[in-house]
Amino acid sequence: MAATRRRASASRGLQAGRTGLEGVREPGPARRPYTRRDLEVIYRALIEAYGPQQWWPTAAEDGPEQWFEICLGAILVQNTAWRGAASALANLRGADAMMPEAILDLPEPVLGELLRPSGYFNAKARKVRAFCAAVLDAGGIDLLLAGGADEVRARLLALWGVGPETADAMTLYAGRKPTFVVDAYAYRLFERLGRPPGKRDYDTYRTYFLGKLGDDVWTLNQWHALIVRHGQQTCRRTAPQCEAGVLEPRCEFARGGPGRRGRPE
Ligand code: SF4
């Protein structure tokens, strides 16, 4: 009965043309991944729904201090919500320690206490210290982030405590270089829509989206931020707000279709 209501709602939405998703083709039998044009339509729907996202939120103005803060934020947000990472960053600012030298001067237990709101704070203190040492070894955050996207990403991935998602967030938001950040929200969204680019694998998703979306940094910035916004506000892990969302007419999960059989997160 609920599925019937959802189908009817989707149909009404399409007839009324209210979602702007008319250009997205119905999934074929093989459930092909989206084309570039399909993705453009999804992007327009998301940005019209949520507006341009102001990522990355920092207290510092554009420049080395901001880039450094973004990189620390990318480490501190690992396995936690942004609120906890932001609180830890505020603690560092309050201790006048938003610089690599100042952080390395802090005894590790003190640094751990400052980072406590971000969770896993002892491990994160070690990661933050390792990152600060790498910044100083490179001669500054601008030099650590200098070069092409692949070069910067590889340099960051070589650092202890920096995995693919963190490296891509640093490369895109601090380095302003084209890459795509894959996260749990992206897996969930495209599996639920019913046309994922392939298996749930970081490189599979990243390669697919980079190939389709091109190298415009602002657009790549918005894509990741919009996926996160949609995942937090509407396409939640439990109780997704499908009927309030702009993607419902083309979503297999909402229709009770094959997307519902995928892992929901
Ligand atoms: S319709 Fe529901 S499951 Fe599908 S993308 Fe929107 S919120 Fe997520």
XYZ file of N, CA and C and ligand atoms in Angstrom:
803
model
N 0.826 -1.208 0.000
C 0.000 0.000 0.000
C 0.856 1.252 0.000
N 1.900 1.234 0.907
C 2.792 2.395 0.971
C 3.534 2.560 -0.337
N 3.965 1.405 -0.914
C 4.692 1.473 -2.172
C 3.798 2.047 -3.260
N 2.496 1.670 -3.242
C 1.560 2.190 -4.225
C 1.441 3.696 -4.102
N 1.340 4.161 -2.831
C 1.245 5.617 -2.621
C 2.484 6.304 -3.154
N 3.659 5.677 -2.909
C 4.896 6.295 -3.366
C 4.940 6.366 -4.878
N 4.484 5.269 -5.538
C 4.493 5.272 -6.997
C 3.575 6.357 -7.520
N 2.396 6.471 -6.904
C 1.441 7.483 -7.347
C 2.014 8.869 -7.170
N 2.693 9.080 -6.049
C 3.287 10.382 -5.781
C 4.354 10.703 -6.811
N 5.183 9.701 -7.132
C 6.233 9.915 -8.114
C 5.623 10.267 -9.453
N 4.559 9.554 -9.809
C 3.909 9.794 -11.082
C 3.342 11.210 -11.142
N 2.690 11.629 -10.052
C 2.137 12.991 -10.031
C 3.243 14.016 -10.198
N 4.380 13.764 -9.530
C 5.493 14.696 -9.620
C 5.991 14.825 -11.042
N 6.065 13.694 -11.729
C 6.548 13.730 -13.105
C 5.571 14.457 -14.004
N 4.274 14.157 -13.795
C 3.287 14.795 -14.645
C 3.306 16.302 -14.460
N 3.488 16.714 -13.220
C 3.471 18.140 -12.957
C 4.796 18.793 -13.344
N 5.831 17.976 -13.608
C 7.126 18.509 -13.980
C 7.728 19.362 -12.889
N 7.448 19.004 -11.638
C 7.838 19.903 -10.556
C 9.236 19.662 -10.046
N 9.898 18.615 -10.480
C 11.193 18.297 -9.889
C 12.356 18.687 -10.767
N 12.135 18.968 -12.030
C 13.239 19.265 -12.917
C 14.043 18.040 -13.292
N 13.484 16.847 -13.055
C 14.222 15.625 -13.347
C 13.724 14.937 -14.605
N 12.969 15.662 -15.408
C 12.392 15.015 -16.575
C 13.456 14.449 -17.516
N 14.648 15.061 -17.486
C 15.692 14.639 -18.408
C 16.398 13.361 -17.996
N 16.157 12.876 -16.788
C 16.816 11.639 -16.356
C 16.043 10.464 -16.916
N 16.759 9.634 -17.679
C 16.047 8.507 -18.290
C 15.705 7.468 -17.249
N 14.636 6.739 -17.556
C 14.277 5.617 -16.705
C 15.409 4.591 -16.728
N 15.665 3.920 -15.607
C 16.712 2.901 -15.614
C 16.392 1.812 -16.629
N 17.388 1.414 -17.397
C 17.200 0.321 -18.331
C 17.300 -0.986 -17.600
N 17.116 -2.080 -18.319
C 17.129 -3.385 -17.665
C 18.440 -3.665 -16.954
N 19.565 -3.163 -17.517
C 20.861 -3.444 -16.912
C 21.203 -2.405 -15.845
N 20.322 -1.460 -15.627
C 20.550 -0.403 -14.635
C 21.924 0.217 -14.850
N 22.083 0.800 -16.055
C 23.365 1.418 -16.385
C 23.632 2.586 -15.453
N 24.902 2.864 -15.187
C 25.213 4.076 -14.425
C 24.735 5.300 -15.199
N 24.567 6.398 -14.511
C 24.083 7.617 -15.143
C 25.071 8.146 -16.161
N 24.523 8.787 -17.187
C 25.348 9.501 -18.154
C 25.711 10.866 -17.573
N 26.592 11.564 -18.270
C 26.963 12.915 -17.833
C 25.720 13.813 -17.774
N 24.848 13.666 -18.780
C 23.652 14.521 -18.804
C 22.714 14.175 -17.643
N 22.553 12.900 -17.356
C 21.731 12.500 -16.208
C 22.256 13.145 -14.929
N 23.579 13.108 -14.782
C 24.173 13.672 -13.565
C 23.969 15.185 -13.501
N 24.024 15.839 -14.647
C 23.781 17.294 -14.660
C 22.368 17.600 -14.171
N 21.430 16.779 -14.561
C 20.043 17.005 -14.153
C 19.897 16.783 -12.644
N 20.531 15.733 -12.130
C 20.496 15.486 -10.679
C 21.155 16.649 -9.931
N 22.257 17.117 -10.472
C 22.974 18.242 -9.839
C 22.078 19.479 -9.794
N 21.425 19.770 -10.904
C 20.547 20.961 -10.925
C 19.430 20.812 -9.905
N 18.883 19.612 -9.814
C 17.797 19.400 -8.849
C 18.293 19.624 -7.415
N 19.480 19.122 -7.121
C 20.014 19.277 -5.760
C 20.358 20.728 -5.459
N 20.971 21.417 -6.410
C 21.401 22.783 -6.111
C 20.193 23.727 -6.072
N 19.146 23.395 -6.837
C 17.931 24.203 -6.738
C 17.239 23.957 -5.399
N 17.345 22.739 -4.893
C 16.690 22.417 -3.622
C 17.433 23.010 -2.425
N 18.736 22.913 -2.449
C 19.517 23.285 -1.254
C 20.304 24.570 -1.413
N 20.471 25.040 -2.659
C 21.289 26.224 -2.903
C 22.763 25.884 -2.882
N 23.602 26.811 -3.382
C 25.044 26.564 -3.345
C 25.520 26.397 -1.907
N 26.335 25.393 -1.681
C 26.840 25.115 -0.335
C 28.144 25.890 -0.113
N 28.274 26.421 1.050
C 29.444 27.267 1.347
C 30.540 26.428 1.991
N 31.085 25.531 1.227
C 32.140 24.686 1.765
C 33.481 25.198 1.292
N 34.529 25.195 2.127
C 34.573 24.508 3.402
C 34.413 25.555 4.493
N 33.589 25.353 5.538
C 33.430 26.397 6.549
C 34.691 26.547 7.391
N 35.250 27.749 7.426
C 36.446 28.001 8.251
C 36.310 29.357 8.916
N 37.082 29.548 9.961
C 37.110 30.849 10.621
C 38.114 31.765 9.938
N 39.108 31.183 9.271
C 40.172 31.986 8.675
C 39.779 32.467 7.284
N 40.360 33.591 6.872
C 40.194 34.078 5.511
C 40.993 33.177 4.573
N 40.696 33.299 3.272
C 41.422 32.512 2.282
C 42.932 32.753 2.405
N 43.683 31.703 2.444
C 45.138 31.821 2.574
C 45.682 30.620 3.318
N 46.968 30.611 3.597
C 47.587 29.426 4.207
C 46.927 28.989 5.512
N 46.508 29.960 6.343
C 45.888 29.547 7.606
C 44.579 28.806 7.349
N 43.832 29.299 6.358
C 42.574 28.613 6.031
C 42.846 27.226 5.457
N 43.831 27.119 4.575
C 44.128 25.813 3.969
C 44.548 24.816 5.050
N 45.348 25.313 5.996
C 45.774 24.446 7.092
C 44.567 24.016 7.928
N 43.691 24.955 8.211
C 42.501 24.640 9.011
C 41.608 23.625 8.292
N 41.480 23.778 6.984
C 40.672 22.822 6.214
C 41.280 21.418 6.321
N 42.589 21.340 6.203
C 43.252 20.025 6.290
C 43.070 19.406 7.676
N 43.217 20.231 8.710
C 42.975 19.686 10.057
C 41.523 19.224 10.182
N 40.612 20.007 9.660
C 39.198 19.627 9.713
C 38.946 18.302 9.013
N 39.645 18.083 7.894
C 39.467 16.826 7.150
C 39.946 15.632 7.973
N 40.953 15.843 8.798
C 41.408 14.751 9.684
C 40.436 14.589 10.851
N 40.034 15.716 11.438
C 39.215 15.638 12.657
C 37.802 15.120 12.390
N 37.332 15.270 11.158
C 35.960 14.823 10.869
C 35.904 13.321 10.560
N 37.055 12.675 10.509
C 37.042 11.224 10.249
C 36.200 10.508 11.316
N 35.279 9.705 10.866
C 34.439 8.880 11.749
C 33.663 9.679 12.788
N 33.354 10.912 12.487
C 32.535 11.688 13.421
C 31.745 12.740 12.645
N 30.818 13.365 13.348
C 30.035 14.426 12.702
C 30.837 15.721 12.681
N 30.481 16.604 11.743
C 31.224 17.850 11.603
C 31.169 18.682 12.889
N 30.075 18.595 13.617
C 29.945 19.398 14.840
C 31.108 19.134 15.801
N 31.489 17.859 15.949
C 32.590 17.510 16.843
C 33.915 18.034 16.319
N 34.116 17.912 15.007
C 35.358 18.422 14.414
C 35.438 19.938 14.576
N 34.321 20.620 14.350
C 34.305 22.088 14.465
C 34.609 22.515 15.890
N 34.093 21.759 16.855
C 34.347 22.086 18.252
C 35.831 21.912 18.589
N 36.445 20.859 18.050
C 37.885 20.649 18.275
C 38.697 21.771 17.630
N 38.304 22.189 16.432
C 39.006 23.301 15.772
C 38.869 24.584 16.597
N 37.679 24.801 17.148
C 37.473 25.994 17.989
C 38.379 25.932 19.219
N 38.560 24.730 19.771
C 39.471 24.588 20.913
C 40.903 24.955 20.534
N 41.323 24.517 19.343
C 42.685 24.857 18.891
C 42.833 26.369 18.726
N 41.816 26.999 18.155
C 41.875 28.465 17.989
C 41.909 29.135 19.354
N 41.079 28.622 20.273
C 41.036 29.206 21.616
C 42.363 29.080 22.346
N 43.130 28.040 22.017
C 44.452 27.844 22.623
C 45.541 28.530 21.810
N 45.131 29.315 20.819
C 46.085 30.011 19.936
C 47.056 29.009 19.298
N 46.490 27.896 18.846
C 47.329 26.808 18.320
C 46.875 26.373 16.927
N 46.490 27.323 16.087
C 46.079 26.954 14.740
C 47.259 27.098 13.769
N 48.396 26.616 14.197
C 49.609 26.621 13.361
C 50.381 25.349 13.660
N 51.074 24.810 12.666
C 51.770 23.540 12.911
C 52.790 23.624 14.031
N 53.547 24.727 14.073
C 54.573 24.837 15.124
C 53.917 24.826 16.501
N 52.828 25.577 16.646
C 52.159 25.680 17.943
C 51.574 24.331 18.358
N 51.031 23.599 17.397
C 50.448 22.288 17.727
C 51.544 21.318 18.161
N 52.668 21.350 17.455
C 53.758 20.434 17.812
C 54.384 20.793 19.156
N 54.231 22.048 19.582
C 54.754 22.451 20.898
C 53.867 21.958 22.041
N 52.643 21.567 21.741
C 51.725 21.122 22.801
C 52.084 19.700 23.241
N 52.114 19.429 24.520
C 52.248 18.026 24.953
C 51.080 17.209 24.393
N 51.345 15.976 24.021
C 50.307 15.179 23.355
C 49.025 15.053 24.193
N 49.126 14.875 25.524
C 47.870 14.794 26.295
C 47.059 16.091 26.238
N 47.756 17.220 26.184
C 47.053 18.507 26.091
C 46.370 18.620 24.731
N 47.102 18.249 23.692
C 46.501 18.272 22.357
C 45.292 17.332 22.312
N 45.435 16.155 22.915
C 44.319 15.211 22.945
C 43.089 15.813 23.598
N 43.284 16.524 24.681
C 42.131 17.156 25.358
C 41.464 18.194 24.467
N 42.273 18.972 23.747
C 41.696 19.985 22.850
C 40.874 19.319 21.739
N 41.335 18.132 21.333
C 40.666 17.446 20.208
C 39.571 16.495 20.675
N 39.378 16.382 21.970
C 38.430 15.406 22.510
C 37.052 15.455 21.839
N 36.476 16.652 21.532
C 35.125 16.651 20.943
C 35.032 15.924 19.607
N 36.164 15.710 18.945
C 36.111 15.063 17.627
C 36.118 13.536 17.729
N 36.214 13.004 18.959
C 36.209 11.548 19.117
C 37.556 10.942 18.726
N 37.812 9.718 19.205
C 39.100 9.050 18.904
C 40.250 10.035 19.072
N 40.183 10.817 20.144
C 41.034 12.006 20.210
C 42.513 11.689 20.380
N 42.841 10.563 20.996
C 44.268 10.237 21.098
C 44.846 9.890 19.726
N 44.102 9.084 18.967
C 44.560 8.741 17.616
C 44.595 10.000 16.744
N 43.588 10.851 16.903
C 43.572 12.063 16.071
C 44.686 13.020 16.454
N 45.041 13.047 17.729
C 46.173 13.893 18.134
C 47.443 13.425 17.428
N 47.618 12.120 17.319
C 48.814 11.610 16.636
C 48.763 11.934 15.142
N 47.581 11.797 14.556
C 47.451 12.118 13.125
C 47.703 13.607 12.873
N 47.155 14.441 13.734
C 47.332 15.890 13.568
C 48.803 16.249 13.715
N 49.471 15.647 14.684
C 50.905 15.927 14.865
C 51.691 15.462 13.635
N 51.356 14.296 13.101
C 52.057 13.800 11.906
C 51.828 14.741 10.730
N 50.589 15.252 10.624
C 50.307 16.178 9.521
C 51.088 17.478 9.702
N 51.139 17.978 10.920
C 51.885 19.217 11.179
C 53.365 19.041 10.834
N 53.919 17.894 11.196
C 55.329 17.630 10.872
C 55.523 17.605 9.355
N 54.550 17.033 8.622
C 54.656 16.988 7.161
C 54.589 18.394 6.564
N 53.740 19.246 7.139
C 53.653 20.635 6.658
C 55.000 21.322 6.829
N 55.598 21.157 7.980
C 56.896 21.804 8.225
C 57.982 21.204 7.332
N 57.960 19.881 7.150
C 58.957 19.242 6.265
C 58.852 19.776 4.840
N 57.597 20.028 4.407
C 57.385 20.504 3.033
C 57.783 21.970 2.870
N 57.897 22.684 3.980
C 58.217 24.114 3.902
C 56.997 24.996 3.989
N 55.856 24.416 4.328
C 54.625 25.209 4.472
C 53.460 24.502 3.815
N 52.242 24.884 4.223
C 51.049 24.226 3.675
C 50.907 24.517 2.186
N 51.338 25.719 1.745
C 51.237 26.039 0.323
C 52.116 25.103 -0.505
N 53.275 24.739 0.018
C 54.161 23.836 -0.726
C 53.662 22.393 -0.646
N 53.073 22.018 0.482
C 52.507 20.665 0.586
C 51.375 20.477 -0.433
N 50.677 21.580 -0.726
C 49.534 21.502 -1.640
C 49.877 21.982 -3.048
N 51.161 22.170 -3.331
C 51.564 22.680 -4.647
C 51.646 21.556 -5.668
N 51.253 21.864 -6.906
C 51.353 20.884 -7.990
C 49.985 20.502 -8.523
N 49.969 19.540 -9.411
C 48.706 19.081 -9.978
C 47.923 18.232 -8.987
N 46.664 18.002 -9.321
C 45.780 17.275 -8.398
C 46.324 15.888 -8.059
N 46.771 15.163 -9.073
C 47.252 13.791 -8.822
C 48.499 13.809 -7.946
N 49.361 14.787 -8.215
C 50.610 14.894 -7.456
C 50.315 15.214 -5.986
N 49.431 16.186 -5.785
C 49.097 16.584 -4.412
C 48.419 15.432 -3.684
N 47.489 14.798 -4.356
C 46.746 13.686 -3.732
C 47.700 12.568 -3.334
N 48.627 12.223 -4.223
C 49.583 11.153 -3.921
C 50.468 11.547 -2.735
N 50.855 12.811 -2.689
C 51.697 13.288 -1.579
C 50.934 13.172 -0.253
N 49.679 13.529 -0.282
C 48.881 13.465 0.944
C 48.602 12.018 1.349
N 48.327 11.187 0.363
C 48.041 9.779 0.665
C 49.239 9.076 1.294
N 50.412 9.598 1.048
C 51.619 8.976 1.614
C 51.770 9.304 3.093
N 50.968 10.246 3.606
C 51.087 10.643 5.010
C 50.330 9.666 5.898
N 50.878 9.410 7.052
C 50.201 8.529 7.998
C 48.905 9.199 8.474
N 47.834 8.438 8.503
C 46.556 8.957 8.991
C 45.719 9.637 7.925
N 46.202 9.643 6.687
C 45.449 10.275 5.600
C 45.042 9.201 4.597
N 43.758 8.901 4.562
C 43.223 7.929 3.608
C 42.664 8.644 2.392
N 42.071 7.888 1.466
C 41.595 8.489 0.212
C 40.576 9.619 0.414
N 39.593 9.412 1.300
C 38.563 10.448 1.479
C 39.184 11.727 2.052
N 40.072 11.561 3.027
C 40.730 12.722 3.637
C 41.630 13.416 2.621
N 42.391 12.625 1.858
C 43.292 13.212 0.853
C 42.506 13.983 -0.197
N 41.374 13.427 -0.625
C 40.577 14.122 -1.641
C 39.937 15.385 -1.070
N 39.489 15.328 0.181
C 38.916 16.537 0.795
C 39.977 17.638 0.896
N 41.184 17.268 1.298
C 42.261 18.266 1.372
C 42.601 18.805 -0.017
N 42.706 17.909 -0.992
C 43.087 18.318 -2.353
C 42.047 19.260 -2.953
N 40.779 18.925 -2.757
C 39.702 19.729 -3.358
C 39.468 21.029 -2.597
N 39.306 20.925 -1.271
C 38.847 22.102 -0.526
C 39.985 23.002 -0.043
N 41.133 22.432 0.245
C 42.276 23.279 0.633
C 43.148 23.578 -0.586
N 43.430 22.557 -1.394
C 44.306 22.751 -2.547
C 43.599 23.345 -3.745
N 42.252 23.329 -3.742
C 41.456 23.846 -4.884
C 41.865 23.168 -6.191
N 42.009 21.873 -6.117
C 42.366 21.100 -7.303
C 41.292 20.050 -7.553
N 41.087 19.710 -8.830
C 39.943 18.861 -9.164
C 40.103 17.412 -8.730
N 39.235 17.014 -7.850
C 39.113 15.609 -7.484
C 37.707 15.417 -6.935
N 37.317 14.183 -6.717
C 35.969 13.906 -6.214
C 36.087 13.183 -4.879
N 35.350 13.673 -3.894
C 35.378 13.075 -2.560
C 34.251 12.050 -2.468
N 34.612 10.820 -2.231
C 33.616 9.746 -2.081
C 33.407 9.505 -0.589
N 32.154 9.373 -0.199
C 31.881 9.065 1.212
C 30.643 8.193 1.326
N 30.264 7.887 2.553
C 29.123 6.995 2.772
C 27.837 7.574 2.188
N 27.719 8.916 2.177
C 26.518 9.530 1.607
C 26.428 9.259 0.104
N 27.568 9.290 -0.576
C 27.566 9.047 -2.022
C 27.189 7.590 -2.318
N 27.777 6.659 -1.567
C 27.407 5.252 -1.776
C 25.901 5.068 -1.579
N 25.400 5.630 -0.484
C 23.984 5.439 -0.141
C 23.079 6.036 -1.208
N 23.402 7.256 -1.617
C 22.535 7.933 -2.582
C 22.466 7.159 -3.895
N 23.624 6.801 -4.456
C 23.581 6.189 -5.788
C 23.115 4.739 -5.741
N 23.331 4.062 -4.631
C 22.749 2.721 -4.504
C 21.234 2.822 -4.382
N 20.764 3.810 -3.657
C 19.309 3.943 -3.509
C 18.657 4.402 -4.811
N 19.296 5.304 -5.506
C 18.744 5.724 -6.789
C 18.645 4.531 -7.735
N 19.522 3.541 -7.541
C 19.388 2.293 -8.290
C 20.358 2.158 -9.444
N 21.214 3.174 -9.649
C 22.150 3.077 -10.760
C 23.555 3.475 -10.284
N 24.108 2.703 -9.370
C 25.462 3.016 -8.889
C 26.485 2.788 -9.994
N 27.627 3.448 -9.899
C 28.646 3.279 -10.945
C 29.319 1.928 -10.921
N 29.075 1.147 -9.900
C 29.694 -0.172 -9.799
C 29.672 -0.606 -8.359
N 30.633 -1.448 -8.017
C 30.667 -1.936 -6.646
C 30.991 -0.788 -5.691
N 30.678 -1.023 -4.423
C 30.933 -0.004 -3.397
C 32.429 0.024 -3.101
N 33.105 0.833 -3.883
C 34.567 0.860 -3.816
C 35.022 2.296 -4.101
N 35.919 2.801 -3.273
C 36.298 4.218 -3.366
C 36.772 4.591 -4.778
N 37.732 3.834 -5.309
C 38.310 4.199 -6.611
C 37.294 4.059 -7.737
N 36.406 3.075 -7.622
C 35.384 2.911 -8.658
C 34.517 4.155 -8.735
N 34.048 4.635 -7.591
C 33.191 5.820 -7.570
C 33.973 7.059 -8.012
N 35.152 7.231 -7.471
C 35.929 8.446 -7.776
C 36.237 8.523 -9.272
N 36.688 7.414 -9.846
C 37.043 7.399 -11.268
C 35.813 7.701 -12.121
N 34.686 7.117 -11.744
C 33.456 7.330 -12.510
C 33.031 8.800 -12.455
N 32.978 9.363 -11.249
C 32.495 10.742 -11.143
C 33.472 11.724 -11.775
N 34.745 11.522 -11.584
C 35.703 12.437 -12.207
C 35.588 12.364 -13.725
N 35.392 11.177 -14.251
C 35.250 11.020 -15.698
C 34.006 11.697 -16.235
N 32.953 11.718 -15.451
C 31.682 12.290 -15.916
C 31.576 13.787 -15.637
N 32.151 14.239 -14.532
C 31.875 15.603 -14.081
C 32.892 16.618 -14.554
N 34.013 16.184 -15.090
C 35.014 17.144 -15.556
C 35.840 17.683 -14.401
N 36.541 18.782 -14.669
C 37.529 19.233 -13.685
C 37.259 20.633 -13.140
N 36.015 21.062 -13.203
C 35.697 22.373 -12.638
C 35.638 22.250 -11.098
N 36.541 22.959 -10.443
C 36.695 22.783 -8.996
C 35.434 23.211 -8.246
N 34.820 24.302 -8.667
C 33.623 24.775 -7.965
C 32.502 23.730 -8.054
N 32.339 23.165 -9.247
C 31.283 22.157 -9.423
C 31.575 20.915 -8.587
N 32.822 20.484 -8.566
C 33.181 19.308 -7.758
C 32.994 19.597 -6.271
N 33.320 20.822 -5.875
C 33.088 21.265 -4.489
C 31.601 21.135 -4.151
N 30.765 21.647 -5.055
C 29.319 21.623 -4.811
C 28.769 20.204 -4.797
N 29.252 19.368 -5.714
C 28.728 18.001 -5.790
C 28.863 17.278 -4.443
N 30.051 17.293 -3.921
C 30.251 16.566 -2.658
C 29.418 17.200 -1.542
N 29.455 18.533 -1.478
C 28.721 19.215 -0.408
C 27.215 18.951 -0.523
N 26.698 18.935 -1.749
C 25.260 18.696 -1.935
C 24.880 17.252 -1.592
N 25.747 16.310 -1.940
C 25.467 14.910 -1.580
C 25.407 14.773 -0.057
N 26.336 15.433 0.628
C 26.330 15.376 2.096
C 25.059 16.029 2.637
N 24.719 17.197 2.107
C 23.518 17.911 2.584
C 22.267 17.054 2.376
N 22.168 16.469 1.193
C 21.007 15.631 0.896
C 20.980 14.408 1.813
N 22.154 13.818 2.037
C 22.220 12.628 2.890
C 21.883 12.925 4.337
N 22.265 14.106 4.803
C 21.983 14.455 6.204
C 20.547 14.916 6.394
N 20.047 15.648 5.433
C 18.734 16.284 5.614
C 17.581 15.430 5.107
N 17.819 14.703 4.022
C 16.696 14.035 3.357
C 16.919 12.531 3.185
N 18.008 12.153 2.559
C 18.259 10.731 2.278
C 18.997 10.125 3.463
N 18.309 10.133 4.606
C 18.941 9.669 5.841
C 19.093 8.160 5.834
N 20.013 7.684 6.652
C 20.266 6.234 6.702
C 19.004 5.494 7.103
N 18.366 5.971 8.155
C 17.073 5.398 8.516
C 16.010 6.472 8.273
N 14.848 6.060 7.917
C 13.716 6.952 7.666
C 14.050 8.086 6.701
N 14.472 7.746 5.480
C 14.709 8.808 4.494
C 13.409 9.558 4.189
N 13.546 10.857 3.986
C 12.375 11.712 3.761
C 12.074 11.792 2.259
N 11.745 10.636 1.680
C 11.637 10.556 0.216
C 10.639 11.560 -0.356
N 9.502 11.697 0.277
C 8.465 12.529 -0.323
C 8.795 14.008 -0.208
N 9.792 14.340 0.600
C 10.239 15.736 0.670
C 11.427 15.975 -0.246
N 11.903 14.930 -0.889
C 13.130 15.046 -1.663
C 12.866 15.270 -3.143
N 13.830 15.857 -3.809
C 13.667 16.187 -5.218
C 14.016 15.018 -6.133
N 14.553 13.948 -5.585
C 14.986 12.834 -6.430
C 14.007 11.668 -6.427
N 12.944 11.791 -5.698
C 12.016 10.676 -5.536
C 11.507 10.090 -6.858
N 11.178 10.933 -7.853
C 10.597 10.350 -9.072
C 11.505 9.378 -9.792
N 12.778 9.443 -9.574
C 13.688 8.548 -10.289
C 14.442 7.626 -9.338
N 13.906 7.416 -8.155
C 14.646 6.660 -7.147
C 14.033 5.277 -6.966
N 14.842 4.260 -7.203
C 14.334 2.892 -7.068
C 14.007 2.553 -5.616
N 14.774 3.060 -4.698
C 14.506 2.793 -3.280
C 13.125 3.316 -2.913
N 12.810 4.536 -3.371
C 11.512 5.131 -3.052
C 10.371 4.338 -3.672
N 10.666 3.683 -4.791
C 9.620 2.900 -5.459
C 9.585 1.467 -4.945
N 10.445 1.181 -3.975
C 10.486 -0.192 -3.470
C 11.151 -1.128 -4.437
N 11.951 -0.567 -5.363
C 12.585 -1.367 -6.400
C 13.915 -1.937 -5.958
N 14.748 -2.322 -6.935
C 16.003 -3.007 -6.615
C 16.922 -2.200 -5.720
N 16.878 -0.858 -5.805
C 17.739 -0.056 -4.949
C 17.513 -0.367 -3.483
N 16.287 -0.768 -3.131
C 15.965 -1.065 -1.744
C 16.703 -2.310 -1.261
N 17.094 -3.143 -2.227
C 17.798 -4.359 -1.820
C 19.260 -4.084 -1.508
N 19.786 -2.919 -1.937
C 21.180 -2.609 -1.652
C 21.350 -2.263 -0.189
N 22.582 -2.289 0.260
C 22.831 -1.893 1.640
C 22.461 -0.433 1.783
N 21.707 -0.066 2.808
C 21.207 1.280 2.894
C 22.220 2.297 3.398
N 23.470 1.968 3.561
C 24.447 2.970 4.007
C 25.791 2.681 3.392
S 13.789 9.346 -2.843
Fe 14.333 8.738 -0.746
S 15.870 7.102 -0.941
Fe 15.682 8.137 -2.931
S 17.310 9.701 -2.951
Fe 15.449 10.702 -2.201
S 15.489 10.506 0.028
Fe 16.987 9.047 -0.821
